[in-house]
Amino acid sequence: MQTRAIGTRQVGAIGLGGMPMSIEGRPDERRSIATIHGALDAGVTLIDTADAYHLYAGEVGHNESLIARALASWGGDASTVLVATKGGHLRPGDGTWTRDGSPAHLRSACEASLKRLGVDAIGLYQFHRPDPLVPYAESIGAIKELYDEGKIRIAGISNANPDQIRTAQQILGERLVSVQNQFSPAFRSSEPELDLCTELGLAFLPWSPLGGIGSAAGLGTSHARFQQVADELGVSPQRVCLAWMLAKSPVVIPIPGASRPETIIDSARAADLELSAEQFARLDAAAG
Ligand SMILES: NC(=O)c1ccc[n+]([C@@H]2O[C@H](COP(=O)([O-])OP(=O)(O)OC[C@H]3O[C@@H](n4cnc5c(N)ncnc54)[C@H](OP(=O)(O)O)[C@@H]3O)[C@@H](O)[C@H]2O)c1
């Protein structure tokens, strides 16, 4: 698989989003492990997760623990895999999402994630979502401390606007390597952040790149030109979507979610799908 940079590290250009394996509608553990192994066997070396990817109140870190178990039982070299987790978001267990960007919470969340992942330092630790009750610089300052103490190897931010990206870069310097924002054919309002990441050389990780768990299967219907190009190339519209994103900028690394091996294996092949300049222009104009 084609690789891309996150800081000084190279990863497969398509990552795996872990969320569908831990929230509403999640599959059983056996299928989840098969999905993660299928992704790794297909050349995926970036797995995105979060402590908040769980369903019930008492199982914080469900997805992190699942990934740790899948890596332990995989036949390949797990040291080649970058596990990217996040802190600062919480799920009380009633289907809602809450936030806590306080330094005290981020510290305890990071320490708990470290234990669940069973590593000395977290590969990539991302501040999940700005907390309106905590100054952004304070939350980012906490991430810097975690880095300086050796608890995380590199840092990222998520759901950040251009001002927040610049603030985070001022505080974190080279420790900051990635920005993870929502981006898909249906959600293009984060193009300014994507452009800023290209300018600053930060990896840009589109979340819900296929439109989200409930909409991904219908991408070819909701965005007919993606289906049209898919028919021209004899591939799925989801694969075309991911190839379109990759072609937008060399800093893009999509993290499509999956709960079945078939879907992530199909998505992984987007890393090697070439669109013609005309096809790219058609998709880029049509999306939105
Ligand atoms: N930072 C944040 O605030 C934030 C927010 C949301 C998500 N995320 C991250 O971003 C990741 C991706 O987002 P998402 O999971 O919400 O949405 P998504 O990637 O847009 O859609 C996920 C769904 O796409 C389906 N899919 C994947 N590849 C496919 C293919 N080639 N053909 C057909 N269907 C395909 C999967 O179906 P199956 O289930 O059938 O495999 C899966 O349920 C998450 O898993 C999570 O890691 C981050």
Short mmCIF file of C-alpha atoms and ligand atoms in Angstrom, two decimals:
data_model
loop_
_atom_site.label_atom_id
_atom_site.label_comp_id
_atom_site.label_asym_id
_atom_site.label_seq_id
_atom_site.Cartn_x
_atom_site.Cartn_y
_atom_site.Cartn_z
CA MET A 1 0.00 0.00 0.00
CA GLN A 2 1.11 3.56 -0.72
CA THR A 3 2.35 5.21 2.49
CA ARG A 4 2.01 8.71 3.90
CA ALA A 5 3.74 10.60 6.71
CA ILE A 6 2.50 11.35 10.20
CA GLY A 7 5.37 13.34 11.62
CA THR A 8 8.48 11.29 10.97
CA ARG A 9 6.52 8.03 10.76
CA GLN A 10 5.18 6.42 7.56
CA VAL A 11 1.78 4.69 7.63
CA GLY A 12 -0.45 3.10 5.00
CA ALA A 13 -2.39 5.85 3.22
CA ILE A 14 -5.71 4.36 4.41
CA GLY A 15 -6.26 3.87 8.14
CA LEU A 16 -8.99 2.02 10.04
CA GLY A 17 -11.54 3.81 12.19
CA GLY A 18 -12.48 1.68 15.18
CA MET A 19 -15.71 3.35 16.27
CA PRO A 20 -18.26 1.04 14.53
CA MET A 21 -16.83 -1.90 16.46
CA SER A 22 -17.68 -0.39 19.84
CA ILE A 23 -20.80 1.77 19.71
CA GLU A 24 -24.46 1.15 18.81
CA GLY A 25 -24.83 -1.71 16.32
CA ARG A 26 -21.39 -3.13 17.07
CA PRO A 27 -20.58 -6.70 16.00
CA ASP A 28 -19.46 -9.48 18.30
CA GLU A 29 -15.81 -9.67 19.33
CA ARG A 30 -14.97 -12.41 16.84
CA ARG A 31 -16.07 -10.34 13.86
CA SER A 32 -14.33 -7.25 15.23
CA ILE A 33 -11.03 -9.09 15.61
CA ALA A 34 -11.44 -10.46 12.06
CA THR A 35 -12.05 -6.90 10.83
CA ILE A 36 -8.91 -5.54 12.48
CA HIS A 37 -6.82 -8.50 11.27
CA GLY A 38 -8.27 -8.08 7.76
CA ALA A 39 -7.24 -4.43 7.79
CA LEU A 40 -3.71 -5.20 8.99
CA ASP A 41 -3.29 -7.98 6.44
CA ALA A 42 -4.37 -5.51 3.73
CA GLY A 43 -1.54 -3.14 4.69
CA VAL A 44 -3.32 -0.81 7.09
CA THR A 45 -0.83 0.44 9.71
CA LEU A 46 -2.86 3.22 11.34
CA ILE A 47 -5.81 2.43 13.63
CA ASP A 48 -7.85 5.27 15.04
CA THR A 49 -9.62 4.82 18.36
CA ALA A 50 -10.66 6.77 21.49
CA ASP A 51 -11.38 6.02 25.11
CA ALA A 52 -14.94 7.20 24.41
CA TYR A 53 -15.63 4.47 21.83
CA HIS A 54 -17.85 2.31 23.98
CA LEU A 55 -21.54 1.70 24.46
CA TYR A 56 -22.23 1.35 28.18
CA ALA A 57 -21.14 3.55 31.07
CA GLY A 58 -18.95 0.92 32.68
CA GLU A 59 -16.84 0.02 29.66
CA VAL A 60 -14.78 3.12 28.88
CA GLY A 61 -12.00 2.15 26.47
CA HIS A 62 -13.90 -0.81 24.96
CA ASN A 63 -12.39 -0.08 21.55
CA GLU A 64 -8.85 0.44 22.84
CA SER A 65 -8.94 -2.90 24.65
CA LEU A 66 -10.33 -4.60 21.56
CA ILE A 67 -7.52 -3.21 19.42
CA ALA A 68 -4.90 -4.27 21.97
CA ARG A 69 -6.28 -7.82 21.90
CA ALA A 70 -6.40 -7.87 18.11
CA LEU A 71 -2.80 -6.71 17.85
CA ALA A 72 -1.67 -9.33 20.37
CA SER A 73 -3.30 -12.14 18.38
CA TRP A 74 -2.22 -10.91 14.92
CA GLY A 75 0.43 -12.94 13.17
CA GLY A 76 2.28 -9.89 11.82
CA ASP A 77 4.67 -7.37 13.38
CA ALA A 78 2.50 -5.19 15.62
CA SER A 79 5.34 -2.71 16.11
CA THR A 80 4.69 -1.45 12.57
CA VAL A 81 1.16 -0.36 13.57
CA LEU A 82 0.44 3.14 14.85
CA VAL A 83 -2.51 3.17 17.26
CA ALA A 84 -3.95 6.65 17.54
CA THR A 85 -6.23 7.25 20.48
CA LYS A 86 -7.94 10.31 21.92
CA GLY A 87 -9.02 11.87 25.18
CA GLY A 88 -11.34 14.70 26.15
CA HIS A 89 -14.67 13.23 25.05
CA LEU A 90 -16.87 11.03 27.21
CA ARG A 91 -19.93 8.86 26.76
CA PRO A 92 -21.97 8.61 29.94
CA GLY A 93 -23.74 5.54 28.51
CA ASP A 94 -27.06 7.11 27.53
CA GLY A 95 -26.09 7.64 23.88
CA THR A 96 -24.88 11.23 24.45
CA TRP A 97 -21.34 12.60 24.17
CA THR A 98 -19.93 15.02 26.76
CA ARG A 99 -16.59 16.82 26.98
CA ASP A 100 -13.87 17.36 29.54
CA GLY A 101 -10.78 19.16 28.29
CA SER A 102 -9.40 19.92 31.75
CA PRO A 103 -5.71 19.08 32.27
CA ALA A 104 -6.62 16.80 35.20
CA HIS A 105 -9.02 14.77 33.08
CA LEU A 106 -6.69 14.55 30.08
CA ARG A 107 -3.92 13.27 32.33
CA SER A 108 -6.04 10.56 33.94
CA ALA A 109 -7.59 9.63 30.57
CA CYS A 110 -4.17 9.28 28.95
CA GLU A 111 -2.85 7.15 31.81
CA ALA A 112 -5.88 4.86 31.56
CA SER A 113 -5.49 4.56 27.77
CA LEU A 114 -1.81 3.67 28.22
CA LYS A 115 -2.76 0.77 30.49
CA ARG A 116 -5.49 -0.51 28.17
CA LEU A 117 -3.25 -0.35 25.11
CA GLY A 118 -0.48 -2.06 27.08
CA VAL A 119 2.28 0.22 25.80
CA ASP A 120 5.02 2.36 27.40
CA ALA A 121 3.93 5.42 25.40
CA ILE A 122 0.87 6.07 23.24
CA GLY A 123 1.78 6.12 19.53
CA LEU A 124 -0.39 9.16 18.67
CA TYR A 125 -2.50 10.91 21.30
CA GLN A 126 -5.19 13.29 20.07
CA PHE A 127 -7.19 15.90 21.97
CA HIS A 128 -10.65 14.77 20.92
CA ARG A 129 -12.76 17.94 20.91
CA PRO A 130 -12.39 21.48 22.26
CA ASP A 131 -14.20 21.98 25.58
CA PRO A 132 -15.96 25.35 25.71
CA LEU A 133 -15.50 25.41 29.49
CA VAL A 134 -11.70 25.11 29.32
CA PRO A 135 -9.39 27.54 27.47
CA TYR A 136 -8.03 25.69 24.43
CA ALA A 137 -4.43 26.55 25.31
CA GLU A 138 -4.87 24.88 28.72
CA SER A 139 -6.03 21.61 27.17
CA ILE A 140 -3.21 21.69 24.64
CA GLY A 141 -0.74 22.56 27.41
CA ALA A 142 -1.78 19.32 29.13
CA ILE A 143 -1.03 17.36 25.94
CA LYS A 144 2.41 19.00 25.82
CA GLU A 145 3.11 17.88 29.39
CA LEU A 146 2.10 14.31 28.56
CA TYR A 147 4.53 14.38 25.63
CA ASP A 148 7.34 15.87 27.68
CA GLU A 149 6.85 13.16 30.32
CA GLY A 150 7.19 10.47 27.64
CA LYS A 151 3.60 9.23 27.95
CA ILE A 152 2.82 9.93 24.30
CA ARG A 153 5.11 9.69 21.27
CA ILE A 154 3.38 12.25 19.07
CA ALA A 155 0.37 14.55 19.43
CA GLY A 156 -2.70 15.35 17.37
CA ILE A 157 -5.84 17.43 17.67
CA SER A 158 -9.37 16.82 16.46
CA ASN A 159 -12.39 18.96 15.61
CA ALA A 160 -10.18 22.03 15.50
CA ASN A 161 -10.70 25.21 13.48
CA PRO A 162 -7.82 27.09 11.80
CA ASP A 163 -7.22 29.33 14.84
CA GLN A 164 -7.07 26.31 17.12
CA ILE A 165 -4.68 24.53 14.75
CA ARG A 166 -2.35 27.53 14.86
CA THR A 167 -2.65 27.80 18.66
CA ALA A 168 -1.89 24.09 19.05
CA GLN A 169 1.10 24.38 16.76
CA GLN A 170 2.47 27.34 18.71
CA ILE A 171 2.21 25.39 21.97
CA LEU A 172 3.23 21.95 20.73
CA GLY A 173 5.72 22.83 17.97
CA GLU A 174 6.98 19.68 16.27
CA ARG A 175 5.14 17.51 18.77
CA LEU A 176 1.96 18.26 16.78
CA VAL A 177 1.70 16.05 13.71
CA SER A 178 -2.00 15.64 12.84
CA VAL A 179 -5.47 17.13 12.68
CA GLN A 180 -8.54 14.89 12.58
CA ASN A 181 -11.70 16.62 11.34
CA GLN A 182 -14.94 15.55 9.72
CA PHE A 183 -14.63 15.51 5.93
CA SER A 184 -16.64 13.67 3.28
CA PRO A 185 -18.51 14.39 0.03
CA ALA A 186 -21.46 15.50 2.19
CA PHE A 187 -19.34 17.47 4.66
CA ARG A 188 -16.78 19.72 3.02
CA SER A 189 -16.76 22.67 5.38
CA SER A 190 -13.41 21.59 6.82
CA GLU A 191 -11.59 22.35 3.55
CA PRO A 192 -9.95 25.44 5.16
CA GLU A 193 -8.43 23.16 7.83
CA LEU A 194 -7.34 20.68 5.17
CA ASP A 195 -5.65 23.52 3.23
CA LEU A 196 -3.96 24.78 6.40
CA CYS A 197 -2.66 21.29 7.18
CA THR A 198 -1.23 21.06 3.67
CA GLU A 199 0.49 24.42 4.20
CA LEU A 200 1.86 23.45 7.63
CA GLY A 201 2.77 19.86 6.67
CA LEU A 202 0.40 18.32 9.25
CA ALA A 203 -1.35 15.03 8.45
CA PHE A 204 -5.10 15.55 7.92
CA LEU A 205 -7.25 12.58 9.00
CA PRO A 206 -10.80 12.89 7.63
CA TRP A 207 -13.30 11.33 10.05
CA SER A 208 -16.56 9.81 8.81
CA PRO A 209 -14.98 10.02 5.32
CA LEU A 210 -17.81 7.96 3.80
CA GLY A 211 -20.52 10.06 5.42
CA GLY A 212 -20.75 8.19 8.73
CA ILE A 213 -21.89 4.77 9.90
CA GLY A 214 -25.52 5.13 8.82
CA SER A 215 -24.82 6.74 5.44
CA ALA A 216 -21.68 5.06 4.12
CA ALA A 217 -23.46 2.21 2.33
CA GLY A 218 -25.60 4.67 0.36
CA LEU A 219 -22.74 6.87 -0.84
CA GLY A 220 -23.22 5.89 -4.48
CA THR A 221 -26.88 6.87 -4.32
CA SER A 222 -26.46 10.11 -2.40
CA HIS A 223 -23.53 11.21 -4.58
CA ALA A 224 -24.25 9.93 -8.08
CA ARG A 225 -20.97 11.06 -9.64
CA PHE A 226 -19.06 8.86 -7.24
CA GLN A 227 -21.15 5.94 -8.51
CA GLN A 228 -20.52 7.07 -12.11
CA VAL A 229 -16.72 7.05 -11.65
CA ALA A 230 -17.00 3.78 -9.72
CA ASP A 231 -18.78 2.21 -12.71
CA GLU A 232 -16.09 3.54 -15.05
CA LEU A 233 -13.35 1.95 -12.94
CA GLY A 234 -15.23 -1.18 -11.87
CA VAL A 235 -14.79 -0.47 -8.15
CA SER A 236 -17.03 0.64 -5.27
CA PRO A 237 -18.10 4.29 -4.86
CA GLN A 238 -16.61 4.15 -1.34
CA ARG A 239 -13.21 3.30 -2.81
CA VAL A 240 -13.57 6.16 -5.30
CA CYS A 241 -14.43 8.54 -2.45
CA LEU A 242 -11.29 7.65 -0.50
CA ALA A 243 -9.12 7.89 -3.64
CA TRP A 244 -10.58 11.35 -4.31
CA MET A 245 -9.58 12.48 -0.80
CA LEU A 246 -6.09 11.07 -1.17
CA ALA A 247 -5.72 12.96 -4.46
CA LYS A 248 -6.71 16.26 -2.85
CA SER A 249 -3.51 16.60 -0.84
CA PRO A 250 -0.48 14.50 0.12
CA VAL A 251 -1.25 15.11 3.80
CA VAL A 252 -4.64 13.33 3.70
CA ILE A 253 -4.94 9.94 5.45
CA PRO A 254 -8.61 8.84 5.61
CA ILE A 255 -9.69 6.58 8.49
CA PRO A 256 -12.84 4.78 7.23
CA GLY A 257 -14.63 2.89 9.95
CA ALA A 258 -15.56 -0.76 9.55
CA SER A 259 -17.24 -3.59 11.37
CA ARG A 260 -16.65 -6.22 8.67
CA PRO A 261 -13.41 -7.36 7.02
CA GLU A 262 -14.92 -6.97 3.52
CA THR A 263 -15.51 -3.24 3.84
CA ILE A 264 -12.08 -2.27 5.19
CA ILE A 265 -10.33 -4.53 2.67
CA ASP A 266 -12.24 -2.78 -0.12
CA SER A 267 -11.44 0.64 1.35
CA ALA A 268 -7.74 -0.18 1.79
CA ARG A 269 -7.44 -0.67 -1.96
CA ALA A 270 -8.25 3.03 -2.45
CA ALA A 271 -4.62 3.74 -1.59
CA ASP A 272 -3.65 2.28 -4.95
CA LEU A 273 -6.57 3.51 -7.04
CA GLU A 274 -5.61 6.12 -9.59
CA LEU A 275 -8.16 8.63 -10.78
CA SER A 276 -7.59 10.49 -14.04
CA ALA A 277 -7.28 14.28 -13.77
CA GLU A 278 -10.66 14.55 -15.42
CA GLN A 279 -12.30 12.12 -12.97
CA PHE A 280 -10.76 13.94 -10.01
CA ALA A 281 -12.01 17.31 -11.28
CA ARG A 282 -15.49 15.91 -11.82
CA LEU A 283 -15.66 14.49 -8.28
CA ASP A 284 -14.09 17.52 -6.67
CA ALA A 285 -16.62 19.81 -8.31
CA ALA A 286 -19.55 17.53 -7.62
CA ALA A 287 -18.97 16.83 -3.95
CA GLY A 288 -20.61 19.23 -1.60
N1 LIG B 1 -12.60 12.74 15.95
C1 LIG B 1 -13.89 12.61 15.99
O1 LIG B 1 -14.61 13.42 16.60
C2 LIG B 1 -14.51 11.46 15.28
C3 LIG B 1 -15.91 11.41 15.07
C4 LIG B 1 -16.43 10.32 14.37
C5 LIG B 1 -15.59 9.33 13.90
N2 LIG B 1 -14.24 9.38 14.14
C6 LIG B 1 -13.32 8.36 13.63
O2 LIG B 1 -13.47 8.27 12.22
C7 LIG B 1 -13.71 6.92 11.87
C8 LIG B 1 -14.55 6.84 10.61
O3 LIG B 1 -15.78 7.46 10.79
P1 LIG B 1 -17.15 6.62 10.92
O4 LIG B 1 -16.84 5.23 11.30
O5 LIG B 1 -18.03 7.44 11.80
O6 LIG B 1 -17.80 6.74 9.49
P2 LIG B 1 -17.40 6.27 7.99
O7 LIG B 1 -15.99 5.84 7.96
O8 LIG B 1 -17.81 7.37 7.08
O9 LIG B 1 -18.39 5.06 7.78
C9 LIG B 1 -18.21 3.86 8.47
C10 LIG B 1 -19.00 2.78 7.79
O10 LIG B 1 -18.56 2.69 6.46
C11 LIG B 1 -18.75 1.39 6.03
N3 LIG B 1 -17.70 1.13 5.00
C12 LIG B 1 -16.36 1.26 5.16
N4 LIG B 1 -15.72 0.98 4.01
C13 LIG B 1 -16.68 0.64 3.12
C14 LIG B 1 -16.67 0.21 1.77
N5 LIG B 1 -15.51 0.11 1.11
N6 LIG B 1 -17.84 -0.07 1.17
C15 LIG B 1 -19.02 0.04 1.84
N7 LIG B 1 -19.10 0.43 3.13
C16 LIG B 1 -17.95 0.74 3.75
C17 LIG B 1 -18.59 0.48 7.23
O11 LIG B 1 -19.54 -0.55 7.11
P3 LIG B 1 -19.48 -1.91 7.96
O12 LIG B 1 -19.82 -1.50 9.37
O13 LIG B 1 -20.53 -2.74 7.32
O14 LIG B 1 -18.11 -2.46 7.87
C18 LIG B 1 -18.78 1.42 8.38
O15 LIG B 1 -19.89 1.11 9.22
C19 LIG B 1 -14.41 6.35 13.10
O16 LIG B 1 -14.46 4.96 13.08
C20 LIG B 1 -13.59 6.95 14.19
O17 LIG B 1 -12.37 6.24 14.34
C21 LIG B 1 -13.71 10.44 14.80
#
